[in-house]
Coordinates of N, CA and C in Angstrom, one line a residue:
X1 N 74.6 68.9 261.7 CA 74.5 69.3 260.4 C 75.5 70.5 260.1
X2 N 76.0 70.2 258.7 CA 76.7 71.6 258.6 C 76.4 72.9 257.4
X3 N 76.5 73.6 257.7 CA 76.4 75.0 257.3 C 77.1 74.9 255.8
X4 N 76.5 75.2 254.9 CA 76.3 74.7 253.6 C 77.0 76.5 253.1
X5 N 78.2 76.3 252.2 CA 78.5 76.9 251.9 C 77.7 78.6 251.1
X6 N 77.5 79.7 251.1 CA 77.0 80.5 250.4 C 76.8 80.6 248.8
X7 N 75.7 80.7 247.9 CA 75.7 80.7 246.6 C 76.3 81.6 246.2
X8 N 77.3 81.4 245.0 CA 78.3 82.1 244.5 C 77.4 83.9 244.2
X9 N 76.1 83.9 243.9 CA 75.3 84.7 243.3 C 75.0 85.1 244.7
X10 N 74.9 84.9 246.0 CA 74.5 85.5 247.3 C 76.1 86.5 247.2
X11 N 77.1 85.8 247.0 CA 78.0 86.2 247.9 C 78.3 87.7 246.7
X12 N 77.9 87.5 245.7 CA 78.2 89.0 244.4 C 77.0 89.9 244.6
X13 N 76.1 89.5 245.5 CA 75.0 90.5 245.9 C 75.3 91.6 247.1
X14 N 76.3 90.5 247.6 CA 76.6 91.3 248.8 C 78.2 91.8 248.4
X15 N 78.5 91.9 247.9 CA 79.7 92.5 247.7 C 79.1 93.7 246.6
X16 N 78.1 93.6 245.4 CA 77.5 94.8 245.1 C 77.5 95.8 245.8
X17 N 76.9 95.4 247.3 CA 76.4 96.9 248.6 C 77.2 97.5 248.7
X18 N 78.8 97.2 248.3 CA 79.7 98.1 248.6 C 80.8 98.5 247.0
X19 N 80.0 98.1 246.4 CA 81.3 98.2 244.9 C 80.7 99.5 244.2
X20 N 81.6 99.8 243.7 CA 81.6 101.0 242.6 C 81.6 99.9 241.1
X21 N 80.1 100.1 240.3 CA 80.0 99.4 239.4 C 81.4 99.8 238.1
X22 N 81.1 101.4 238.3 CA 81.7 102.4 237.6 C 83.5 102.4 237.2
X23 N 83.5 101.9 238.9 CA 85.5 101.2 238.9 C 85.6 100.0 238.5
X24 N 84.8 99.2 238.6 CA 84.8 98.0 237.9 C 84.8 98.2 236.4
X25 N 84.0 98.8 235.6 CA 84.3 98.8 234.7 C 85.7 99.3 234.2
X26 N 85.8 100.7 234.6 CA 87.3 101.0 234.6 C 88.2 99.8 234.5
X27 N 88.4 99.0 235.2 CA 89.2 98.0 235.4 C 89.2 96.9 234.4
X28 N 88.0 97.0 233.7 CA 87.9 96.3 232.7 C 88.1 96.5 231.6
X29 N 88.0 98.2 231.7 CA 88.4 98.6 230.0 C 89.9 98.4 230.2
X30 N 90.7 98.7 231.4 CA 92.0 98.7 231.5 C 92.4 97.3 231.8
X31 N 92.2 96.3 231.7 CA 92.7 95.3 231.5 C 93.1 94.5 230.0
X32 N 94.2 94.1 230.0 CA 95.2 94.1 228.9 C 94.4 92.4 227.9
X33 N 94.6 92.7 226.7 CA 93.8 91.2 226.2 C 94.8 90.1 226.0
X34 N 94.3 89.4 227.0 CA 95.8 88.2 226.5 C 95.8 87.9 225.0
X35 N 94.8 88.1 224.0 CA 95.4 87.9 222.7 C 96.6 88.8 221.8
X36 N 96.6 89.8 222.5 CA 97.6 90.7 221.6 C 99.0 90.7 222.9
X37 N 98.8 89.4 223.5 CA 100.5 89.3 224.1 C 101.3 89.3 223.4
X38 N 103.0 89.2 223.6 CA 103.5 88.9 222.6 C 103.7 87.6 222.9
X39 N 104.0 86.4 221.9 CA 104.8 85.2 222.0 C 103.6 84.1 221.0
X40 N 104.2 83.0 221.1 CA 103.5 82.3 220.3 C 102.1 81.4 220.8
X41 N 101.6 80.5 220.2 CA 100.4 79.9 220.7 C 101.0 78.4 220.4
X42 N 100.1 77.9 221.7 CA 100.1 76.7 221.8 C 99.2 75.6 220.4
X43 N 99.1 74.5 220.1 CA 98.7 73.8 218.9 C 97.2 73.9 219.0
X44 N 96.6 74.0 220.4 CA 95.2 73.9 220.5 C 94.5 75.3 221.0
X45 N 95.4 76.3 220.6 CA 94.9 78.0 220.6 C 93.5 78.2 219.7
X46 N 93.7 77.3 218.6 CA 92.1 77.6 218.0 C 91.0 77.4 218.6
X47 N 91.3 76.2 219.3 CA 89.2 75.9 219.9 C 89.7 76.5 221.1
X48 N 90.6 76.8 222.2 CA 90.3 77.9 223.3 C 90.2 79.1 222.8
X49 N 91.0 79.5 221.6 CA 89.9 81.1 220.9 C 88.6 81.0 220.6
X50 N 88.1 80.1 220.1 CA 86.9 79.9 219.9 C 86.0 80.1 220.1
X51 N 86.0 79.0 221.3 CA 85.5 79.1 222.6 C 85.3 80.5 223.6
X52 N 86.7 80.8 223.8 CA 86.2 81.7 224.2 C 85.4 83.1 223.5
X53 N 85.5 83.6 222.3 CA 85.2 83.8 221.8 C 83.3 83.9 221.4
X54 N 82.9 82.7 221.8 CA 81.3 82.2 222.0 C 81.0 83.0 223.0
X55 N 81.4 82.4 224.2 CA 81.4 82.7 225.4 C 81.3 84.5 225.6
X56 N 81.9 85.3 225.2 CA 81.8 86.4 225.1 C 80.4 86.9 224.0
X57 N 80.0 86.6 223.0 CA 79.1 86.6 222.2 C 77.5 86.3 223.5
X58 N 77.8 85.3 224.1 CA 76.9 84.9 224.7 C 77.1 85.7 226.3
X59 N 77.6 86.2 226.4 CA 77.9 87.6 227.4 C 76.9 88.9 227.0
X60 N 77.7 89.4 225.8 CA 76.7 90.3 225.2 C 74.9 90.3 225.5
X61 N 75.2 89.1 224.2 CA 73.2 88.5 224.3 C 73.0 88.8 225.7
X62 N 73.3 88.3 226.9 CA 72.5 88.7 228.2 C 72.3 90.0 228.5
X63 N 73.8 90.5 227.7 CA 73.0 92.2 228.5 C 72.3 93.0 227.5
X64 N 72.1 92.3 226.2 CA 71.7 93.0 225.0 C 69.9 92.7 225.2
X65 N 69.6 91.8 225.7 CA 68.1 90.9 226.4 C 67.7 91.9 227.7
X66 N 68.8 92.7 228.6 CA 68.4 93.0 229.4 C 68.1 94.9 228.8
X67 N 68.7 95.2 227.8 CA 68.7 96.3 227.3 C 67.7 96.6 226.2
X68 N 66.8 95.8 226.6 CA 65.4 95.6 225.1 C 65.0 96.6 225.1
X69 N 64.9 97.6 224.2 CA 64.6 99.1 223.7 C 65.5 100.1 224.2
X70 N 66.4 99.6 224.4 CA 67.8 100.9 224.8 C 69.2 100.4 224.2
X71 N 68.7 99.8 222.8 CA 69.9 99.3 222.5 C 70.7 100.0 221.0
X72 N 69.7 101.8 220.8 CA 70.0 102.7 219.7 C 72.1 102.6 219.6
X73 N 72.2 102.8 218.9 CA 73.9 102.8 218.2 C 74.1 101.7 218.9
X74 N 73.8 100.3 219.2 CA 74.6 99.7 219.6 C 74.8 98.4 218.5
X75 N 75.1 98.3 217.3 CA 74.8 97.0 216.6 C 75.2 96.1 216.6
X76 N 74.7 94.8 216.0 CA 75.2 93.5 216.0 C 76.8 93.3 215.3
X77 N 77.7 93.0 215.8 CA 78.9 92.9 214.9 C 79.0 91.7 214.1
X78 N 79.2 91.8 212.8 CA 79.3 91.0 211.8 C 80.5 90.2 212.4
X79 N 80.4 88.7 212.6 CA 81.6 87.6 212.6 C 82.6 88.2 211.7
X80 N 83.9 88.2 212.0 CA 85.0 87.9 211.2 C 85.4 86.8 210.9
X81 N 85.9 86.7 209.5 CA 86.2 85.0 209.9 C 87.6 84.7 210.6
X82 N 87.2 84.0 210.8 CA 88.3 83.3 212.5 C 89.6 82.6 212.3
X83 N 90.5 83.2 211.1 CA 91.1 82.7 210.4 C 92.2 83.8 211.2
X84 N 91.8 84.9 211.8 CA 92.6 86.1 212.5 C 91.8 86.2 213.4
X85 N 91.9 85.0 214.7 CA 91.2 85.0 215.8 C 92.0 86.4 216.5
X86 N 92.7 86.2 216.9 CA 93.6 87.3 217.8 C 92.8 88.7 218.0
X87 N 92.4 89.4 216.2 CA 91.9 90.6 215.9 C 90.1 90.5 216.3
X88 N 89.6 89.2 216.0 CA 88.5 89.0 215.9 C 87.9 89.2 217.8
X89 N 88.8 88.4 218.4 CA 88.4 88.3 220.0 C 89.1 89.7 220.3
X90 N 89.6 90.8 220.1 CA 89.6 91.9 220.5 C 88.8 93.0 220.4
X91 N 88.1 92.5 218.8 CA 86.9 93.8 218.4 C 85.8 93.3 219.1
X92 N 85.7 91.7 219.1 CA 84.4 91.7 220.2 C 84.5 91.8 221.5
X93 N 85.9 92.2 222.1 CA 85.8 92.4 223.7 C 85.5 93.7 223.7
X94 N 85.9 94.4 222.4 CA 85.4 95.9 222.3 C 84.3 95.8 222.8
X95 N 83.8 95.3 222.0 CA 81.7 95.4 221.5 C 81.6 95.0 223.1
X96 N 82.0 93.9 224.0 CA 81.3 93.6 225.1 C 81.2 94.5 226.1
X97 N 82.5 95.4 225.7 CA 82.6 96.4 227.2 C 81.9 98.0 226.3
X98 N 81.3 98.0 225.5 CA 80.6 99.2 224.8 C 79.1 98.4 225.4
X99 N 78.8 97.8 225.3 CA 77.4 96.9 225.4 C 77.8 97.2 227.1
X100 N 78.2 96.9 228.3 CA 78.3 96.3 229.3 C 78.8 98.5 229.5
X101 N 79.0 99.2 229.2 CA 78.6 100.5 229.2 C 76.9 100.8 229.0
X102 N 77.0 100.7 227.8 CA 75.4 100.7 228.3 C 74.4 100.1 229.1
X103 N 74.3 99.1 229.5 CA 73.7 98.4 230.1 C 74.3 99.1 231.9
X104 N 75.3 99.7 232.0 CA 75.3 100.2 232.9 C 74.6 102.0 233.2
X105 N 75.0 102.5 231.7 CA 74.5 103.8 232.0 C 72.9 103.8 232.1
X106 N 72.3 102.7 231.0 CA 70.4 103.1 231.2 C 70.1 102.4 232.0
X107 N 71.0 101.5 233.4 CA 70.7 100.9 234.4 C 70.2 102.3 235.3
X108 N 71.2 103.4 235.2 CA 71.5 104.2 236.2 C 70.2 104.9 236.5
X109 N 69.3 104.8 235.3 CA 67.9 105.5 235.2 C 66.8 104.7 235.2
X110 N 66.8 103.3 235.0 CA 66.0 102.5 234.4 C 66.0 101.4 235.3
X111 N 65.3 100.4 235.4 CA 65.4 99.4 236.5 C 65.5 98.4 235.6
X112 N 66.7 98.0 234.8 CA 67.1 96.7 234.3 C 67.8 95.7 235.2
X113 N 67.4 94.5 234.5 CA 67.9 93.4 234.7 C 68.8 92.4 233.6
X114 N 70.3 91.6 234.2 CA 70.4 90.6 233.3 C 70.7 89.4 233.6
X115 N 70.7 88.2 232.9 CA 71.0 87.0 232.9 C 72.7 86.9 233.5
X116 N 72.6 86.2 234.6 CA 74.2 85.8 235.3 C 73.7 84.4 236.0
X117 N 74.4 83.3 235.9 CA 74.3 82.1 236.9 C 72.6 81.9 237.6
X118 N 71.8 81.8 235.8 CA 70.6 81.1 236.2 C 69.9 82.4 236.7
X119 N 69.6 83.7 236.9 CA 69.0 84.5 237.1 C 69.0 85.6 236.6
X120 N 67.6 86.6 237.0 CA 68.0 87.8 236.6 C 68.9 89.0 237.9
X121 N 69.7 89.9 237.6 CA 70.4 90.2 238.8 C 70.5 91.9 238.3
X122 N 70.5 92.5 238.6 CA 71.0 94.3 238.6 C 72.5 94.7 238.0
X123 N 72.9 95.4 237.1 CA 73.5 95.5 236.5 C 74.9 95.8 237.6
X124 N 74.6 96.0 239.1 CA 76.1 96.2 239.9 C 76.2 94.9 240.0
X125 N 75.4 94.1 239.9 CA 75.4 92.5 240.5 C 76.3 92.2 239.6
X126 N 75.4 92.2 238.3 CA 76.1 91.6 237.1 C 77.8 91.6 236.8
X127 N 77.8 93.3 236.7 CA 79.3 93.2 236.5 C 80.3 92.8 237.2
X128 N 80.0 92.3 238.8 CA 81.2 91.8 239.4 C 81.3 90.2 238.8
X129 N 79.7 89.4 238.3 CA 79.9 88.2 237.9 C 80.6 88.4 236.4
X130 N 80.5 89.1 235.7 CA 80.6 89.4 234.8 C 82.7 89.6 234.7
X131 N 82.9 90.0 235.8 CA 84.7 90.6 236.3 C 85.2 88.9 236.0
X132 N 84.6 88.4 236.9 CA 84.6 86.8 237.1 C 85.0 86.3 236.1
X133 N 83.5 86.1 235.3 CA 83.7 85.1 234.1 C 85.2 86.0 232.9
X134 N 85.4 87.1 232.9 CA 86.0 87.6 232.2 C 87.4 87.1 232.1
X135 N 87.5 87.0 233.7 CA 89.3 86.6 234.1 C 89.2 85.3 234.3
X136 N 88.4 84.2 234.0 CA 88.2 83.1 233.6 C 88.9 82.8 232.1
X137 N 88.0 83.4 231.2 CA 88.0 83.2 230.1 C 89.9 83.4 229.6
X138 N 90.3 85.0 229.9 CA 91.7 85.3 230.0 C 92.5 84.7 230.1
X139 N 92.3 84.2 231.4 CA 93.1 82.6 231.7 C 93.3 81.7 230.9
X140 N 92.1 80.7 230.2 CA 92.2 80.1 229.7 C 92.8 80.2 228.0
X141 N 92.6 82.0 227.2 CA 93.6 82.1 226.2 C 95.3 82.2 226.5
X142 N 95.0 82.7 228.1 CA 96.8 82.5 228.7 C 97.5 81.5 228.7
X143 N 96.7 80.2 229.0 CA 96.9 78.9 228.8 C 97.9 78.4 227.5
X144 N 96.9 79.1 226.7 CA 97.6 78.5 225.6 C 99.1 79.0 224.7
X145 N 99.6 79.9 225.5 CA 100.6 81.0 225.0 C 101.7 79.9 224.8
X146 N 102.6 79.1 224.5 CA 103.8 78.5 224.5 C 104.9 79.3 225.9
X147 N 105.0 78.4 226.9 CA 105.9 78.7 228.0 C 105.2 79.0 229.3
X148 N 103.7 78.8 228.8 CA 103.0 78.9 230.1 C 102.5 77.8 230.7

């Protein structure tokens, strides 16, 4: 019999024991948005903005669920219309890393939980799944840049 690989969610629990949630974030505010590259877009840049675009919306909701009565100054952002995706997926990466701040600071006192790959997990857990899906997503509007 063989030894069945680790669940992706075991192996971000254990790399939690040793991470600084705190530098993680850092790295995430400082990471650059592939929408305001320079250069042009490929023909199918609208539904991978989109998309990704959801995808981040639906990021939020998990830690906005896990933030139930600690969610004062933090409000719902009104859709832009998506006619100026570029500006639209940058005010909401705002909103995800202001939301994903909180959810880290009333972690620091509070015993929250959020939604990552089918569970509930601790907000050091979260954000390395969270690093993950982010440079996922990145990728995929890199994809679409003309010359990549």
């Amino acid at each position: 019999m063989t030894t069945r690989d680790p669940h992706p969610l075991n192996l971000l629990r254990e790399e939690a024991r040793h991470a600084d949630p705190r530098a993680v974030q850092r790295d995430l505010n400082a990471r650059p948005l592939p929408t305001l590259a320079p250069g042009n877009w490929m023909a199918a840049a609208e539904e991978a903005l989109r998309d990704c675009i959801g995808m981040e919306r639906k990021i939020q909701m998990e830690m906005r669920i896990g933030l139930e009565g600690h969610l004062d100054g933090l409000p719902l952002r009104r859709t832009a219309p998506l006619a100026d995706m570029t500006t639209e997926h940058a005010e909401g990466r705002r909103m995800l890393l202001r939301v994903l701040d909180r959810l880290l600071t009333v972690g620091e006192t509070h015993d929250l939980r959020a939604w990552t790959m089918g569970e509930v997990v601790p907000p050091a857990v979260y954000i390395l799944a969270l690093r993950g899906r982010l440079a996922r997503l990145d990728g995929f509007i890199a994809e679409e840049r003309v010359g990549n």
